[in-house]
């Protein structure tokens, strides 16, 4: 299991890739960090939407601004003749405090469903 498959283990029914920048881009090894930064633009280009966990200091972090700018650029570069969506920015904004509550609830749910999932996987 990787962080990309976390929603499946959090009680979701479909396996959908998820990109957590802090977890998917190495924070200490410079070579791995460069590789991760080069890769995230391609991931954003193929994303259906972006979840922005907003806090008052969000725009003080260059990394966050870079990701948001990449999403805006990807939307602008879509070919309107081949894309069914219009130029709306696929952005979901949630305050961090609300997100912490949601993640906590999902973690509790995952803890209660994990034994059932394991037993089901073992055919029991």
PDB file of C-alpha atoms in Angstrom, residues 11-56:
ATOM      1  CA  UNK A  11     -13.389   3.196   3.633  1.00  0.00           C
ATOM      2  CA  UNK A  12     -13.733   4.251   0.005  1.00  0.00           C
ATOM      3  CA  UNK A  13     -15.196   1.827  -2.486  1.00  0.00           C
ATOM      4  CA  UNK A  14     -13.021   2.828  -5.448  1.00  0.00           C
ATOM      5  CA  UNK A  15      -9.267   2.878  -5.799  1.00  0.00           C
ATOM      6  CA  UNK A  16      -8.446   6.444  -6.841  1.00  0.00           C
ATOM      7  CA  UNK A  17      -4.923   7.814  -6.899  1.00  0.00           C
ATOM      8  CA  UNK A  18      -4.310  10.654  -4.462  1.00  0.00           C
ATOM      9  CA  UNK A  19      -1.258  12.910  -4.409  1.00  0.00           C
ATOM     10  CA  UNK A  20      -0.228  14.218  -0.987  1.00  0.00           C
ATOM     11  CA  UNK A  21       2.638  16.597  -1.737  1.00  0.00           C
ATOM     12  CA  UNK A  22       4.240  16.363   1.698  1.00  0.00           C
ATOM     13  CA  UNK A  23       4.116  12.558   1.599  1.00  0.00           C
ATOM     14  CA  UNK A  24       4.716  11.873  -2.102  1.00  0.00           C
ATOM     15  CA  UNK A  25       7.612  14.296  -2.620  1.00  0.00           C
ATOM     16  CA  UNK A  26      10.672  13.344  -0.582  1.00  0.00           C
ATOM     17  CA  UNK A  27      11.447  16.102   1.899  1.00  0.00           C
ATOM     18  CA  UNK A  28      15.114  15.374   2.692  1.00  0.00           C
ATOM     19  CA  UNK A  29      16.881  13.651  -0.231  1.00  0.00           C
ATOM     20  CA  UNK A  30      17.587  16.387  -2.842  1.00  0.00           C
ATOM     21  CA  UNK A  31      17.654  13.989  -5.833  1.00  0.00           C
ATOM     22  CA  UNK A  32      14.373  12.308  -4.896  1.00  0.00           C
ATOM     23  CA  UNK A  33      12.857  15.711  -4.151  1.00  0.00           C
ATOM     24  CA  UNK A  34      13.808  16.973  -7.641  1.00  0.00           C
ATOM     25  CA  UNK A  35      12.267  13.855  -9.201  1.00  0.00           C
ATOM     26  CA  UNK A  36       9.067  14.355  -7.211  1.00  0.00           C
ATOM     27  CA  UNK A  37       8.803  18.027  -8.134  1.00  0.00           C
ATOM     28  CA  UNK A  38       9.287  17.210 -11.818  1.00  0.00           C
ATOM     29  CA  UNK A  39       6.582  14.552 -11.599  1.00  0.00           C
ATOM     30  CA  UNK A  40       3.870  16.510  -9.822  1.00  0.00           C
ATOM     31  CA  UNK A  41       3.093  18.698 -12.840  1.00  0.00           C
ATOM     32  CA  UNK A  42       2.129  15.591 -14.816  1.00  0.00           C
ATOM     33  CA  UNK A  43      -0.001  14.358 -11.927  1.00  0.00           C
ATOM     34  CA  UNK A  44      -1.796  17.713 -11.666  1.00  0.00           C
ATOM     35  CA  UNK A  45      -2.373  17.749 -15.436  1.00  0.00           C
ATOM     36  CA  UNK A  46      -4.240  14.441 -15.130  1.00  0.00           C
ATOM     37  CA  UNK A  47      -6.153  15.380 -11.977  1.00  0.00           C
ATOM     38  CA  UNK A  48      -9.903  15.813 -11.938  1.00  0.00           C
ATOM     39  CA  UNK A  49      -9.731  18.310  -9.087  1.00  0.00           C
ATOM     40  CA  UNK A  50      -7.550  19.759  -6.364  1.00  0.00           C
ATOM     41  CA  UNK A  51      -8.371  19.934  -2.676  1.00  0.00           C
ATOM     42  CA  UNK A  52      -6.924  23.055  -1.090  1.00  0.00           C
ATOM     43  CA  UNK A  53      -6.713  22.879   2.703  1.00  0.00           C
ATOM     44  CA  UNK A  54      -6.796  26.576   3.472  1.00  0.00           C
ATOM     45  CA  UNK A  55      -5.230  28.246   6.478  1.00  0.00           C
ATOM     46  CA  UNK A  56      -4.372  31.924   7.019  1.00  0.00           C
TER      47      UNK A  56
END
